Amino acid sequence: MTWLSAKLNKRIQIMKQEQEASSTGGFKQTYKSLEIIWAGIEPVSVSAAAYVRNVQIEDAPTHKFTVRKNKAANIDIYGEGIVRADYYVFLLNTNIPTTGRLFKILTAMNIDEQDEQIQFLAKEMGMLDVLTGVIK
């Protein structure tokens, strides 16, 4: 599977959104890092953005991520192509190490049913500052 190695050229974090009690009595959203893995990233074409497996989805994906399945095996992220919780991909900004692009995973698929690759379709949410948890 050496042909896949060259395509997995970005280091990403798979994160899960959680609620944490705030000092004001409410809740604030935090992101817990689950795995740091290599991935390939591609923008999704406009024509493919509205449908996944011939079903129209509410949030149109903007990017496609490909990862090795064995590297994401510890994450219970998909079943039947449905994402079970609020999972995110964090792509670190190499110029400013505390910020990066945040993508919400909309669906995850086992590519060609071979149990070798997982493909995430994701929507870009904006820039995340990991120190403050603020999305810009």
XYZ file of N, CA and C in Angstrom:
408
model
N 0.812 -1.188 0.000
C 0.000 0.000 0.000
C 0.861 1.259 0.000
N 2.017 1.181 -0.624
C 2.923 2.316 -0.647
C 2.364 3.497 -1.426
N 1.483 3.253 -2.391
C 0.911 4.357 -3.164
C 0.076 5.280 -2.290
N -0.501 4.765 -1.210
C -1.314 5.588 -0.316
C -0.448 6.480 0.566
N 0.725 6.019 0.939
C 1.605 6.763 1.845
C 1.914 8.166 1.339
N 2.173 8.300 0.058
C 2.502 9.611 -0.501
C 1.328 10.578 -0.436
N 0.113 10.059 -0.464
C -1.076 10.914 -0.424
C -1.417 11.378 0.985
N -0.970 10.659 1.986
C -1.265 11.020 3.379
C -0.167 11.956 3.873
N -0.275 13.239 3.498
C 0.806 14.186 3.745
C 0.467 15.289 4.740
N -0.659 15.192 5.417
C -1.049 16.194 6.426
C -1.241 15.504 7.773
N -0.757 16.134 8.819
C -0.928 15.608 10.169
C -2.197 16.233 10.739
N -3.155 15.401 11.124
C -4.429 15.905 11.657
C -4.697 15.321 13.038
N -5.572 15.984 13.753
C -6.080 15.456 15.016
C -7.559 15.155 14.833
N -7.979 13.987 15.281
C -9.407 13.688 15.347
C -9.836 14.112 16.745
N -10.868 14.937 16.810
C -11.324 15.484 18.090
C -12.807 15.189 18.284
N -13.212 15.153 19.536
C -14.621 14.989 19.871
C -15.045 16.206 20.686
N -16.205 16.757 20.320
C -16.716 17.919 21.041
C -17.372 17.463 22.337
N -17.046 18.158 23.423
C -17.618 17.842 24.728
C -18.064 19.125 25.408
N -18.953 18.970 26.372
C -19.389 20.118 27.165
C -18.683 20.077 28.507
N -18.230 21.249 28.928
C -17.528 21.383 30.198
C -18.224 22.482 30.997
N -18.384 22.256 32.280
C -19.028 23.264 33.129
C -18.173 24.530 33.158
N -18.830 25.668 33.016
C -18.107 26.943 33.071
C -18.243 27.559 34.452
N -17.425 28.545 34.724
C -17.436 29.207 36.037
C -18.702 30.032 36.252
N -19.445 30.337 35.171
C -20.660 31.139 35.285
C -21.906 30.287 35.490
N -21.728 28.977 35.595
C -22.865 28.094 35.838
C -23.422 27.433 34.605
N -22.953 27.794 33.454
C -23.418 27.183 32.212
C -22.436 26.137 31.715
N -22.420 25.982 30.413
C -21.506 25.037 29.791
C -20.734 25.731 28.688
N -19.523 25.253 28.437
C -18.759 25.727 27.289
C -18.312 24.514 26.489
N -18.180 24.697 25.183
C -17.773 23.620 24.292
C -16.256 23.480 24.321
N -15.777 22.260 24.472
C -14.354 21.973 24.406
C -14.136 20.867 23.379
N -12.904 20.709 22.963
C -12.550 19.699 21.978
C -11.475 18.796 22.564
N -11.797 17.516 22.697
C -10.866 16.536 23.250
C -10.174 15.818 22.097
N -8.840 15.817 22.093
C -8.075 15.142 21.046
C -8.103 13.635 21.287
N -8.497 12.869 20.257
C -8.575 11.415 20.366
C -7.391 10.727 19.698
N -6.999 11.192 18.532
C -5.903 10.582 17.772
C -5.211 11.660 16.952
N -3.916 11.475 16.739
C -3.151 12.296 15.800
C -2.658 11.336 14.728
N -3.096 11.568 13.479
C -2.796 10.629 12.399
C -2.475 11.383 11.108
N -1.894 10.657 10.153
C -1.623 11.209 8.826
C -2.867 11.052 7.964
N -3.133 12.073 7.140
C -4.312 12.052 6.278
C -4.020 12.757 4.963
N -4.812 12.402 3.973
C -4.842 13.141 2.717
C -6.055 14.051 2.749
N -5.940 15.232 2.190
C -7.057 16.185 2.198
C -7.273 16.706 0.781
N -8.554 16.788 0.396
C -8.930 17.311 -0.913
C -10.198 18.129 -0.769
N -10.325 19.227 -1.516
C -11.600 19.936 -1.540
C -12.649 19.106 -2.274
N -13.901 19.265 -1.882
C -15.010 18.543 -2.522
C -15.584 19.440 -3.611
N -15.881 18.848 -4.761
C -16.456 19.624 -5.852
C -17.863 20.088 -5.491
N -18.280 21.157 -6.109
C -19.594 21.736 -5.826
C -20.709 20.752 -6.156
N -20.565 20.001 -7.230
C -21.617 19.068 -7.628
C -21.763 17.912 -6.634
N -20.679 17.559 -5.938
C -20.739 16.454 -4.974
C -21.101 16.937 -3.583
N -21.187 18.235 -3.400
C -21.362 18.785 -2.065
C -22.743 18.545 -1.471
N -23.773 18.430 -2.269
C -25.128 18.357 -1.733
C -25.613 16.938 -1.442
N -24.961 15.922 -1.992
C -25.433 14.550 -1.845
C -24.322 13.614 -1.389
N -24.667 12.690 -0.515
C -23.773 11.621 -0.102
C -24.558 10.332 -0.240
N -24.057 9.415 -1.050
C -24.755 8.156 -1.315
C -26.189 8.400 -1.787
N -26.365 9.362 -2.663
C -27.653 9.736 -3.250
C -28.683 10.228 -2.244
N -28.221 10.667 -1.088
C -29.105 11.238 -0.075
C -28.654 12.668 0.170
N -29.594 13.596 0.086
C -29.240 14.993 0.328
C -28.969 15.174 1.807
N -27.879 15.851 2.108
C -27.535 16.091 3.504
C -27.679 17.574 3.816
N -27.921 17.865 5.082
C -28.170 19.243 5.501
C -26.925 20.113 5.370
N -25.810 19.647 5.927
C -24.560 20.390 5.841
C -23.761 19.862 4.654
N -23.491 20.721 3.709
C -22.735 20.295 2.534
C -21.253 20.202 2.875
N -20.607 19.085 2.542
C -19.178 18.951 2.828
C -18.344 19.874 1.959
N -17.222 20.322 2.509
C -16.304 21.175 1.766
C -14.990 20.454 1.472
N -14.671 19.414 2.279
C -13.403 18.711 2.121
C -13.571 17.210 2.356
N -12.639 16.466 1.790
C -12.615 15.010 1.935
C -11.259 14.635 2.540
N -11.276 13.838 3.608
C -10.065 13.357 4.263
C -9.978 11.848 4.091
N -8.789 11.335 3.802
C -8.570 9.901 3.690
C -7.514 9.511 4.719
N -7.810 8.477 5.509
C -6.880 7.994 6.538
C -6.820 6.467 6.465
N -5.772 5.907 7.030
C -5.686 4.451 7.144
C -6.640 3.995 8.238
N -7.389 2.951 7.972
C -8.372 2.472 8.938
C -7.717 1.996 10.225
N -6.571 1.315 10.133
C -5.936 0.808 11.347
C -5.435 1.928 12.253
N -5.188 3.116 11.714
C -4.758 4.255 12.532
C -5.928 4.909 13.245
N -7.130 4.736 12.715
C -8.324 5.323 13.330
C -9.180 4.262 14.003
N -8.617 3.086 14.235
C -9.380 1.956 14.777
C -9.885 2.190 16.198
N -9.206 3.035 16.957
C -9.609 3.286 18.340
C -10.766 4.261 18.461
N -11.193 4.818 17.345
C -12.246 5.828 17.356
C -13.537 5.199 16.860
N -14.566 5.210 17.692
C -15.868 4.657 17.304
C -16.636 5.739 16.563
N -16.202 6.011 15.328
C -16.726 7.176 14.623
C -17.771 6.844 13.581
N -17.758 5.629 13.070
C -18.699 5.372 11.993
C -19.335 4.000 12.111
N -20.491 3.920 11.534
C -21.223 2.678 11.406
C -22.264 2.928 10.331
N -22.221 2.149 9.288
C -23.155 2.331 8.176
C -23.049 3.728 7.559
N -21.888 4.350 7.629
C -21.702 5.665 7.017
C -22.280 6.810 7.816
N -22.724 6.538 9.030
C -23.325 7.575 9.870
C -22.356 7.938 10.986
N -22.112 9.225 11.162
C -21.274 9.669 12.269
C -22.126 9.664 13.537
N -21.621 9.034 14.580
C -22.410 8.808 15.789
C -22.376 9.965 16.787
N -21.440 10.848 16.687
C -21.339 11.954 17.642
C -20.684 13.132 16.936
N -20.424 14.177 17.682
C -19.789 15.352 17.111
C -18.281 15.164 17.080
N -17.784 14.650 15.954
C -16.357 14.459 15.751
C -15.846 15.516 14.783
N -14.609 15.924 15.002
C -14.007 16.997 14.219
C -12.610 16.602 13.773
N -12.149 17.234 12.699
C -10.769 17.131 12.246
C -10.134 18.493 12.479
N -8.959 18.488 13.107
C -8.213 19.714 13.357
C -6.930 19.648 12.549
N -6.765 20.592 11.631
C -5.579 20.678 10.780
C -4.740 21.842 11.292
N -3.624 21.523 11.925
C -2.792 22.525 12.593
C -2.173 23.500 11.591
N -2.176 24.772 11.968
C -1.516 25.818 11.192
C -0.033 25.770 11.552
N 0.822 25.514 10.577
C 2.252 25.381 10.873
C 2.911 26.707 11.231
N 2.321 27.824 10.848
C 2.895 29.139 11.165
C 2.558 29.585 12.582
N 1.355 29.277 13.051
C 0.915 29.645 14.400
C 0.477 28.352 15.082
N 1.329 27.742 15.905
C 1.066 26.392 16.416
C -0.137 26.247 17.350
N -0.746 27.335 17.780
C -1.919 27.217 18.655
C -3.234 27.370 17.896
N -3.168 27.533 16.581
C -4.389 27.669 15.789
C -4.366 26.690 14.616
N -5.536 26.475 14.057
C -5.639 25.610 12.893
C -7.057 25.601 12.365
N -7.234 24.921 11.252
C -8.554 24.831 10.632
C -9.340 23.701 11.277
N -10.617 23.965 11.545
C -11.489 22.977 12.173
C -12.553 22.546 11.174
N -12.739 21.230 11.049
C -13.721 20.648 10.141
C -14.630 19.725 10.936
N -15.940 19.832 10.734
C -16.883 18.914 11.365
C -17.084 17.725 10.437
N -16.888 16.510 10.966
C -17.064 15.306 10.164
C -18.559 15.045 10.004
N -18.994 14.956 8.760
C -20.404 14.728 8.455
C -20.703 13.251 8.238
N -19.795 12.557 7.577
C -19.974 11.135 7.323
C -18.609 10.478 7.192
N -18.564 9.197 7.470
C -17.336 8.419 7.347
C -17.669 7.136 6.592
N -16.805 6.776 5.641
C -17.075 5.603 4.807
C -15.843 4.720 4.712
N -16.060 3.418 4.687
C -15.023 2.430 4.481
C -14.822 2.321 2.970
N -13.710 2.829 2.456
C -13.475 2.903 1.017
C -13.396 1.501 0.415
N -14.198 1.261 -0.596
C -14.243 0.003 -1.344
C -14.475 -1.217 -0.455
N -14.986 -1.010 0.752
C -15.270 -2.116 1.684
C -14.054 -3.017 1.903
N -12.859 -2.441 1.826
C -11.623 -3.215 1.947
C -11.030 -3.168 3.355
N -11.596 -2.388 4.255
C -11.074 -2.219 5.616
C -9.631 -1.738 5.639
N -9.261 -0.904 4.657
C -7.918 -0.330 4.610
C -7.937 1.178 4.778
N -8.943 1.834 4.199
C -9.021 3.293 4.244
C -10.394 3.740 4.726
N -10.392 4.849 5.441
C -11.642 5.510 5.820
C -11.614 6.893 5.183
N -12.743 7.278 4.629
C -12.859 8.603 4.039
C -13.889 9.389 4.842
N -13.487 10.572 5.301
C -14.391 11.483 6.006
C -14.803 12.581 5.049
N -16.090 12.874 4.976
C -16.556 14.089 4.321
C -16.827 15.070 5.438
N -16.260 16.264 5.316
C -16.309 17.220 6.416
C -16.620 18.628 5.911
N -17.151 19.428 6.809
C -17.471 20.831 6.513
C -16.525 21.714 7.316
N -15.892 22.662 6.627
C -14.974 23.566 7.329
C -15.767 24.525 8.208
N -15.376 24.602 9.488
C -16.079 25.436 10.459
C -15.376 26.777 10.679
N -14.073 26.841 10.400
C -13.310 28.069 10.600
C -11.988 27.766 11.281
N -11.383 28.818 11.820
C -10.101 28.680 12.526
C -10.374 28.486 14.017
N -9.692 27.516 14.619
C -9.841 27.234 16.044
C -8.567 27.623 16.764
N -8.710 28.402 17.835
C -7.597 28.700 18.734
C -7.666 27.672 19.855
N -6.692 26.767 19.937
C -6.757 25.676 20.902
C -6.590 26.150 22.341
N -6.012 27.310 22.549
C -5.857 27.824 23.921
C -7.173 28.348 24.475
N -7.958 29.016 23.635
C -9.213 29.608 24.120
C -10.433 28.776 23.731
N -10.313 27.906 22.719
C -11.449 27.126 22.239
C -12.390 27.920 21.354
N -11.970 29.104 20.928
C -12.818 29.978 20.125
C -12.621 29.677 18.645
N -13.749 29.564 17.929
C -13.728 29.371 16.468
C -13.962 30.722 15.811
N -13.082 31.089 14.892
C -13.219 32.370 14.197
C -13.633 32.137 12.761
